[in-house]
Short mmCIF file of C-alpha atoms in Angstrom, two decimals:
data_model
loop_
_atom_site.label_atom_id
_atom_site.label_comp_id
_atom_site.label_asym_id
_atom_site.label_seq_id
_atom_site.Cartn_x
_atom_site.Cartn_y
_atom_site.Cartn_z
CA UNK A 1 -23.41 8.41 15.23
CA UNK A 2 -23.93 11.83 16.73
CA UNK A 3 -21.62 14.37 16.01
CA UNK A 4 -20.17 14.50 19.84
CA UNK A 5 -19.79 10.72 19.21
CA UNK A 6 -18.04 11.23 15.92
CA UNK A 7 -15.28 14.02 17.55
CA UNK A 8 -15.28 11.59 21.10
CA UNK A 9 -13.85 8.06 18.45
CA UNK A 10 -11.75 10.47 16.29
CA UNK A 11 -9.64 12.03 19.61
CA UNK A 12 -9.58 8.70 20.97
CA UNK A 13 -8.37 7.11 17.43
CA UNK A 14 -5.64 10.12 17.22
CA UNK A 15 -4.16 9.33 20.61
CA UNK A 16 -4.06 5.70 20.30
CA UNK A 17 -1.69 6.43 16.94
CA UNK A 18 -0.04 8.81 19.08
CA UNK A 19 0.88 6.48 21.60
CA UNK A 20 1.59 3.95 19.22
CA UNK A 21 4.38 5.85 17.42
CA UNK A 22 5.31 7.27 21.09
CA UNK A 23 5.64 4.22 22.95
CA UNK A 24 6.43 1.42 20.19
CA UNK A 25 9.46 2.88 19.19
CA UNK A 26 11.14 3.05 22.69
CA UNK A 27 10.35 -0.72 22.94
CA UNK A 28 13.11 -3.21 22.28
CA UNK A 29 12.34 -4.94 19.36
CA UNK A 30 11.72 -8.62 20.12
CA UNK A 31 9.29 -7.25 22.25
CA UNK A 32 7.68 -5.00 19.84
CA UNK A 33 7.32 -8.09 17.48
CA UNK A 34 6.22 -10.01 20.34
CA UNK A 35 3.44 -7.12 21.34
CA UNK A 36 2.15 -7.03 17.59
CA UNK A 37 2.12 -10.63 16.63
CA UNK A 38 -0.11 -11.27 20.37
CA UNK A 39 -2.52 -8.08 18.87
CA UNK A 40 -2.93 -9.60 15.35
CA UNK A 41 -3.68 -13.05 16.55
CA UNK A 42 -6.45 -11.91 18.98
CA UNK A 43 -7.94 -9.89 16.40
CA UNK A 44 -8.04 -12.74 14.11
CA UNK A 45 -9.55 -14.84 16.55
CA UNK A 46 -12.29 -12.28 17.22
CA UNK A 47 -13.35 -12.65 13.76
CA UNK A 48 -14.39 -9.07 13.12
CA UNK A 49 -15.54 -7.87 9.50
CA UNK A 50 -12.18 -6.50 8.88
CA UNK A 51 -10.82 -10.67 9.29
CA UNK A 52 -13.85 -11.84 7.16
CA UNK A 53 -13.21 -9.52 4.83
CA UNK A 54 -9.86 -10.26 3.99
CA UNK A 55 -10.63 -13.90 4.06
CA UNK A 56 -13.77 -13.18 1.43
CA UNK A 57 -10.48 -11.66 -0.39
CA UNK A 58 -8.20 -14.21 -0.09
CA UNK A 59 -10.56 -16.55 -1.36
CA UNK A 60 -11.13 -15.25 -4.98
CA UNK A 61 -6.70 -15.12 -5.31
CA UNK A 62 -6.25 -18.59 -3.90
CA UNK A 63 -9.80 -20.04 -5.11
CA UNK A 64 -9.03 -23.75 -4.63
CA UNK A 65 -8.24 -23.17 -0.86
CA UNK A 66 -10.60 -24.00 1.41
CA UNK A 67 -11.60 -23.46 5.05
CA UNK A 68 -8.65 -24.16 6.78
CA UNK A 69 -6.07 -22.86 4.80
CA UNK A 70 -8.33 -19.64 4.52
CA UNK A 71 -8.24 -19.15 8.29
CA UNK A 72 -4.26 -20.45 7.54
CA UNK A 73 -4.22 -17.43 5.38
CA UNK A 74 -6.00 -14.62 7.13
CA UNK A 75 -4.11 -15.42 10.23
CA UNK A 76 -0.53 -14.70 8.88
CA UNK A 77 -2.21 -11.69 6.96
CA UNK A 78 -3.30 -10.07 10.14
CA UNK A 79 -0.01 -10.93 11.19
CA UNK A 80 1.85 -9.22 8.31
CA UNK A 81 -0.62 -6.05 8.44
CA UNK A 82 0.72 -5.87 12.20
CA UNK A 83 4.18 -6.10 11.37
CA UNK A 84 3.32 -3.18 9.23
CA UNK A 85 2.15 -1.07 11.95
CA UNK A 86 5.20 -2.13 13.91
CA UNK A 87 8.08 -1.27 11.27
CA UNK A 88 6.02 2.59 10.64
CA UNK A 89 5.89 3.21 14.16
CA UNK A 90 9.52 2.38 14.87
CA UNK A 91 11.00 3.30 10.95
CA UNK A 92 10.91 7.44 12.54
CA UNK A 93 14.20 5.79 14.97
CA UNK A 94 15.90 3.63 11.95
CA UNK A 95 19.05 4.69 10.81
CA UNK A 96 19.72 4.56 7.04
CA UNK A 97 22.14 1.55 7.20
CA UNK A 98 19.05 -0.60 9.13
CA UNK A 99 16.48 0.93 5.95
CA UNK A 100 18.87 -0.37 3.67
CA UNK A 101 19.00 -3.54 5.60
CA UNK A 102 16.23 -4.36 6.01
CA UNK A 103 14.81 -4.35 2.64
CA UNK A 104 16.47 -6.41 -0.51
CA UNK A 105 14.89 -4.55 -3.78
CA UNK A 106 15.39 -6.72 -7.05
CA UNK A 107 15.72 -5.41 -10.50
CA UNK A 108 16.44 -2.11 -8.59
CA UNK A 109 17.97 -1.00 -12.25
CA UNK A 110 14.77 -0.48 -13.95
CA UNK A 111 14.00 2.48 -11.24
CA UNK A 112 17.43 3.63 -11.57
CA UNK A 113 18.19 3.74 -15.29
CA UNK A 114 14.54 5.54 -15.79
CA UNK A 115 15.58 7.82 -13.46
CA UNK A 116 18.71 8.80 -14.95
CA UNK A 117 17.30 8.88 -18.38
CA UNK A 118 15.27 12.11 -16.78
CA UNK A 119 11.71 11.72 -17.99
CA UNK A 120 10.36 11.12 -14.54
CA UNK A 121 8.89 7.64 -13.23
CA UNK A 122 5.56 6.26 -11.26
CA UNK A 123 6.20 3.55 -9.30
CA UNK A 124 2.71 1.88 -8.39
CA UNK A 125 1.97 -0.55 -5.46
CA UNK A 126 -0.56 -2.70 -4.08
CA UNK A 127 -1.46 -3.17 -0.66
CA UNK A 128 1.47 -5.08 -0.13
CA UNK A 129 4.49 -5.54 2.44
CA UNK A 130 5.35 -2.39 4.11
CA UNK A 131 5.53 0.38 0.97
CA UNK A 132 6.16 3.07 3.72
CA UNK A 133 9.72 0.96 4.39
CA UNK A 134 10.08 0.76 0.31
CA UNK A 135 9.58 4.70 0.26
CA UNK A 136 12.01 5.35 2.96
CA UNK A 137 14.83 3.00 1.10
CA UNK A 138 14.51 4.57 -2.03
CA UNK A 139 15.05 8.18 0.29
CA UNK A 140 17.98 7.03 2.49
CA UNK A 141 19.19 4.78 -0.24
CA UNK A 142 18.61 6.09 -3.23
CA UNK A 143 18.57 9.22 -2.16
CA UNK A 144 16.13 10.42 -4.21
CA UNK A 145 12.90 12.28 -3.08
CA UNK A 146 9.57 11.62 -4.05
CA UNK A 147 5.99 12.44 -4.06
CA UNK A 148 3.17 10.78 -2.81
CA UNK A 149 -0.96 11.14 -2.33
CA UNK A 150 -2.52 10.13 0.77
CA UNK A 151 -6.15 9.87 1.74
CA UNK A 152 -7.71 12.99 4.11
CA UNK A 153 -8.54 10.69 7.13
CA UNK A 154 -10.67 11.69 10.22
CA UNK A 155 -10.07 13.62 12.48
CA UNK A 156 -7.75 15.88 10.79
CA UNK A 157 -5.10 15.91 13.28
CA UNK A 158 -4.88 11.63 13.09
CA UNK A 159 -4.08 12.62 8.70
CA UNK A 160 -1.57 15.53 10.32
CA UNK A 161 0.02 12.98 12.27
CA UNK A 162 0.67 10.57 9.11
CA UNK A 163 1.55 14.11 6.76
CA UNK A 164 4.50 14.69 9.49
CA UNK A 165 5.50 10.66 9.58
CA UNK A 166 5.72 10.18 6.08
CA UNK A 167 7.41 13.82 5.36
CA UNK A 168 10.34 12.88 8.25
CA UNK A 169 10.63 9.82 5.92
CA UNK A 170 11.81 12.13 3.34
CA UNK A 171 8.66 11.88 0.90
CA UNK A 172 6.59 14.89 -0.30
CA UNK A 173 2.78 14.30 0.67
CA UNK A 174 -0.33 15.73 -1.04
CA UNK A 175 -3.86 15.40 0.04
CA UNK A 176 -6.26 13.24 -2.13
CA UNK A 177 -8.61 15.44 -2.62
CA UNK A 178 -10.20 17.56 -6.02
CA UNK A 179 -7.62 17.74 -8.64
CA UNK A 180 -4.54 20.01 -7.57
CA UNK A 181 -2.87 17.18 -6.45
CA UNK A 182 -2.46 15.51 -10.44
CA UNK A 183 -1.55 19.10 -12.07
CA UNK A 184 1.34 19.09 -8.69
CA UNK A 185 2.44 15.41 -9.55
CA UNK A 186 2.47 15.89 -13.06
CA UNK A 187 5.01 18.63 -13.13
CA UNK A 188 7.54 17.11 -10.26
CA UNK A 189 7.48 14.13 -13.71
CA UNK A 190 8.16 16.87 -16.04
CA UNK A 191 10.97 17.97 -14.16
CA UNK A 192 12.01 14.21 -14.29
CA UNK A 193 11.04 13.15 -10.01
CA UNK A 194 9.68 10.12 -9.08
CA UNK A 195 6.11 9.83 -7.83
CA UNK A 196 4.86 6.74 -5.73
CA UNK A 197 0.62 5.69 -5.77
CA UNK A 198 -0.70 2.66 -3.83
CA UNK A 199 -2.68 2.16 -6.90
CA UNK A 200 -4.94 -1.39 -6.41
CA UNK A 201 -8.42 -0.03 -5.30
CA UNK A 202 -10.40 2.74 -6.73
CA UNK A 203 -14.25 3.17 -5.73
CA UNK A 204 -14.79 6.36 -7.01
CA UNK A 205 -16.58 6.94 -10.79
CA UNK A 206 -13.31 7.85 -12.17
CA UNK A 207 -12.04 4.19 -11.54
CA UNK A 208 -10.94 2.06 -14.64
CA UNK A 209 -12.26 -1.35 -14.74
CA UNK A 210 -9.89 -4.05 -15.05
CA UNK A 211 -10.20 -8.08 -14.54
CA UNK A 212 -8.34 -9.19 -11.50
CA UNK A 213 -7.97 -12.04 -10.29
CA UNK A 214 -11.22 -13.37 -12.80
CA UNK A 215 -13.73 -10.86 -11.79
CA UNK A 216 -14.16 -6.88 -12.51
CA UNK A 217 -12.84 -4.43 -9.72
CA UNK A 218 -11.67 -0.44 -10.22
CA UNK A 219 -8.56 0.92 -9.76
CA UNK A 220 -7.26 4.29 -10.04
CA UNK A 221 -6.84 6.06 -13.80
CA UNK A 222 -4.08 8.15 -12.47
CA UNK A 223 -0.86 6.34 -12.78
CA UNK A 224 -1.92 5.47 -16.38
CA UNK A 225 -2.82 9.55 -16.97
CA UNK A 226 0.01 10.63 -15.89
CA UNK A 227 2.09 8.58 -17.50
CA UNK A 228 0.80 9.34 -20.60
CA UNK A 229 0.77 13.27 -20.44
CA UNK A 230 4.09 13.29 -19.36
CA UNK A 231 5.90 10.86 -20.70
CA UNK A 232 7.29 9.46 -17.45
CA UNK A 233 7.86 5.59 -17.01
CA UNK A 234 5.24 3.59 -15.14
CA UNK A 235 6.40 0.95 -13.32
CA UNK A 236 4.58 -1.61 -10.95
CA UNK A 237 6.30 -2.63 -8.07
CA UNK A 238 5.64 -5.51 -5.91
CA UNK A 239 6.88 -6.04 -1.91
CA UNK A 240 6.61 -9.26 0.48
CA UNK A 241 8.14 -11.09 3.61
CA UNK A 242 9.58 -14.28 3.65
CA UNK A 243 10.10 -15.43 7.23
CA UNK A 244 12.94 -13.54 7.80
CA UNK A 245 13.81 -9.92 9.03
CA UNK A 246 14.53 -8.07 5.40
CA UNK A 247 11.05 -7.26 3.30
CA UNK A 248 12.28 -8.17 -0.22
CA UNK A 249 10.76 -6.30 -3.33
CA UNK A 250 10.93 -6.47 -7.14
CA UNK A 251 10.37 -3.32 -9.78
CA UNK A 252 8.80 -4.75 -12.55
CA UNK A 253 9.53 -3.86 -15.77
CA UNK A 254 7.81 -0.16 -17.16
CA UNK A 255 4.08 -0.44 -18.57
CA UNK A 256 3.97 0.61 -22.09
CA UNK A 257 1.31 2.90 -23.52
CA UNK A 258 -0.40 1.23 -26.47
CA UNK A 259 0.40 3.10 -30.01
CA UNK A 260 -3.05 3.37 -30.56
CA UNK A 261 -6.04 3.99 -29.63
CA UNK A 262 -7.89 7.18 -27.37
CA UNK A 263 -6.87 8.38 -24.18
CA UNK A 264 -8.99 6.26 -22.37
CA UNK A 265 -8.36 3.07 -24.15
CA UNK A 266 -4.82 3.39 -23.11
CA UNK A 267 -5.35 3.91 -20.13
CA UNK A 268 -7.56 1.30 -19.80
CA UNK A 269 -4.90 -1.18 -21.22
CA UNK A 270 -1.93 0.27 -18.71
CA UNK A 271 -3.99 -0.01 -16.07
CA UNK A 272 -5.01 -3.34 -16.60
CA UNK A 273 -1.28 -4.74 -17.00
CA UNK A 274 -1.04 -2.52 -13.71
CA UNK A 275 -3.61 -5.12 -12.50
CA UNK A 276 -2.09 -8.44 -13.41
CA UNK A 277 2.07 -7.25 -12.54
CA UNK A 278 -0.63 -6.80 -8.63
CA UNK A 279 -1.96 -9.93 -9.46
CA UNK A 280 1.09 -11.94 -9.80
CA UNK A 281 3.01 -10.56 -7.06
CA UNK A 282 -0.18 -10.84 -4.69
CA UNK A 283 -1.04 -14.54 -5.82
CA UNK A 284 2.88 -15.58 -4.62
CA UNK A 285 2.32 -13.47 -1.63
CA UNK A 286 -1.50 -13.47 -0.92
CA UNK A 287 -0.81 -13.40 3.08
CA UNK A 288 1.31 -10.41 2.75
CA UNK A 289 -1.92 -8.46 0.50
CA UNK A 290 -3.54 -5.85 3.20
CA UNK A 291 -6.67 -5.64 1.69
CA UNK A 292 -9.62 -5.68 4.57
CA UNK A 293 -12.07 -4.02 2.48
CA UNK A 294 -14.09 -4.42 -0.17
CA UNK A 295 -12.91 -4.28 -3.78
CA UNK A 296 -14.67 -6.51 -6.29
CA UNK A 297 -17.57 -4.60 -7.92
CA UNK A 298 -19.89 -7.65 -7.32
CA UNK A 299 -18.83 -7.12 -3.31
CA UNK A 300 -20.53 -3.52 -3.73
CA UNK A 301 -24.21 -2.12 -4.24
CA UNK A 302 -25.44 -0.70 -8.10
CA UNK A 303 -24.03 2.34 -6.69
CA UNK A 304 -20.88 1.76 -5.90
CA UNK A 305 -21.11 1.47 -2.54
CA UNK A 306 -19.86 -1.08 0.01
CA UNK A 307 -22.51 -3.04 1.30
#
């Protein structure tokens, strides 16, 4: 793609954000659901790589399904991936007492009580539910702030636009990008904040290894790191819909570090029971698991690469 081409999709992929969090919002709300359910069904029936992707996914956590309840599967996960977009494009209007009810967080305690003990916490997600909604609860409810990492994305005003969302939400945002942003999270844990990772794919070299779901995929070494040079509590939490209006959500218990071993071996074994806390919430929930792109290492080229 030419770089005229390149600016031409990224202006074009910034103002169709823009109007979503413009217009979407001012929508009533049956209709919004309406509007999103209608866009998620025709992209599933389009069957684009994003769909056969997730399917290709779906089929390694729910291996005895087959064809039908696959395309069962991948429908109401484009569907919950839309309802995603919705709830972030309209969460900017919500009022704290519709964050707080539309979200039912169980074993809340374990975030609470390692917060108060003041030695910081990580709370790591997958790809599931809406984590923007669980952010903005635990802001509004909680009322404590937090800091987050998120991806550079192209064009730079489109990662702008998501910077400004996610700070109105109340969170603190740093760019993914070198390593300022670990020496910034570890000392908000120090000081005894709370830092939230999506934490269930990692492509890059620095990626631990870990068995999900019976074959070997990466996932970030951070949560694990940090954890360990700063003492702060590491806890996975996991998020799903049931049906109803109110995204439910459970905070597992906290990952211990191993007693022994290097560095990297524990992090290798916090990460991996990072990886199977994913794996159990995602295998109840596998049509609420946004994951449209490759994560496996057998899904990607001897370099690392997607195919």
């Amino acid at each position: 793609m030419s770089a005229g081409a390149s600016d031409l999709k990224g202006r074009l992929t910034d103002g169709l954000y823009g109007l979503g969090w413009s217009a979407v919002k001012t929508l009533p709300e049956p209709a919004a659901a309406r509007l999103f359910r209608t866009i998620a069904d025709q992209v599933w029936k389009r069957r684009g790589k994003s769909v056969l992707r997730l399917e290709s996914n779906l089929a390694r956590v729910v291996p005895d399904a087959g064809p039908e309840r696959l395309a069962e599967l991948s429908k109401a996960g484009m569907r919950s991936y839309m309802r995603y977009w919705m709830e972030s494009f309209r969460l900017p209007t919500w009022t704290p007492e519709r964050i707080k009810a539309s979200i039912d967080v169980k074993d809340a305690h374990h975030l609470t009580e390692g917060l108060d003990a003041g030695n910081g916490v990580i709370i790591a997600l997958p790809h599931l539910g809406n984590w923007d909604l669980a952010g903005a609860w635990v802001t509004t409810d909680l009322k404590v702030p937090f800091t987050t990492v998120a991806e550079r994305l192209e064009p730079a005003t489109l990662y702008d636009r998501f910077v400004a969302y996610r700070e109105g939400l109340g969170m603190e945002v740093l760019p993914h990008s070198g390593g300022a942003a670990f020496g910034t999270l570890a000392r908000r844990l120090r000081a005894g904040g709370l830092v939230c990772l999506v934490a269930d794919r990692d492509l890059s070299a620095s990626g631990v290894e870990v068995s999900f779901f019976g074959s070997t995929a990466r996932m970030p070494a951070g949560p694990a790191l940090l954890a360990q040079q700063t003492g702060a509590l590491l806890m996975p939490v996991t998020l799903w819909y049931d049906g109803t209006p109110v995204m439910k959500a459970r905070v597992h218990p906290a990952v211990e570090a191993p007693a022994e071993g290097t560095r990297a071996e524990k992090t290798s074994a916090m990460t991996q029971a990072l990886a199977d806390a994913f794996a159990g919430g995602i295998a109840e929930h596998p049509e609420d698991w946004h994951m449209l792109q490759r994560l496996w290492l057998d899904d990607l080229d001897p370099r690392g690469a997607p195919k």
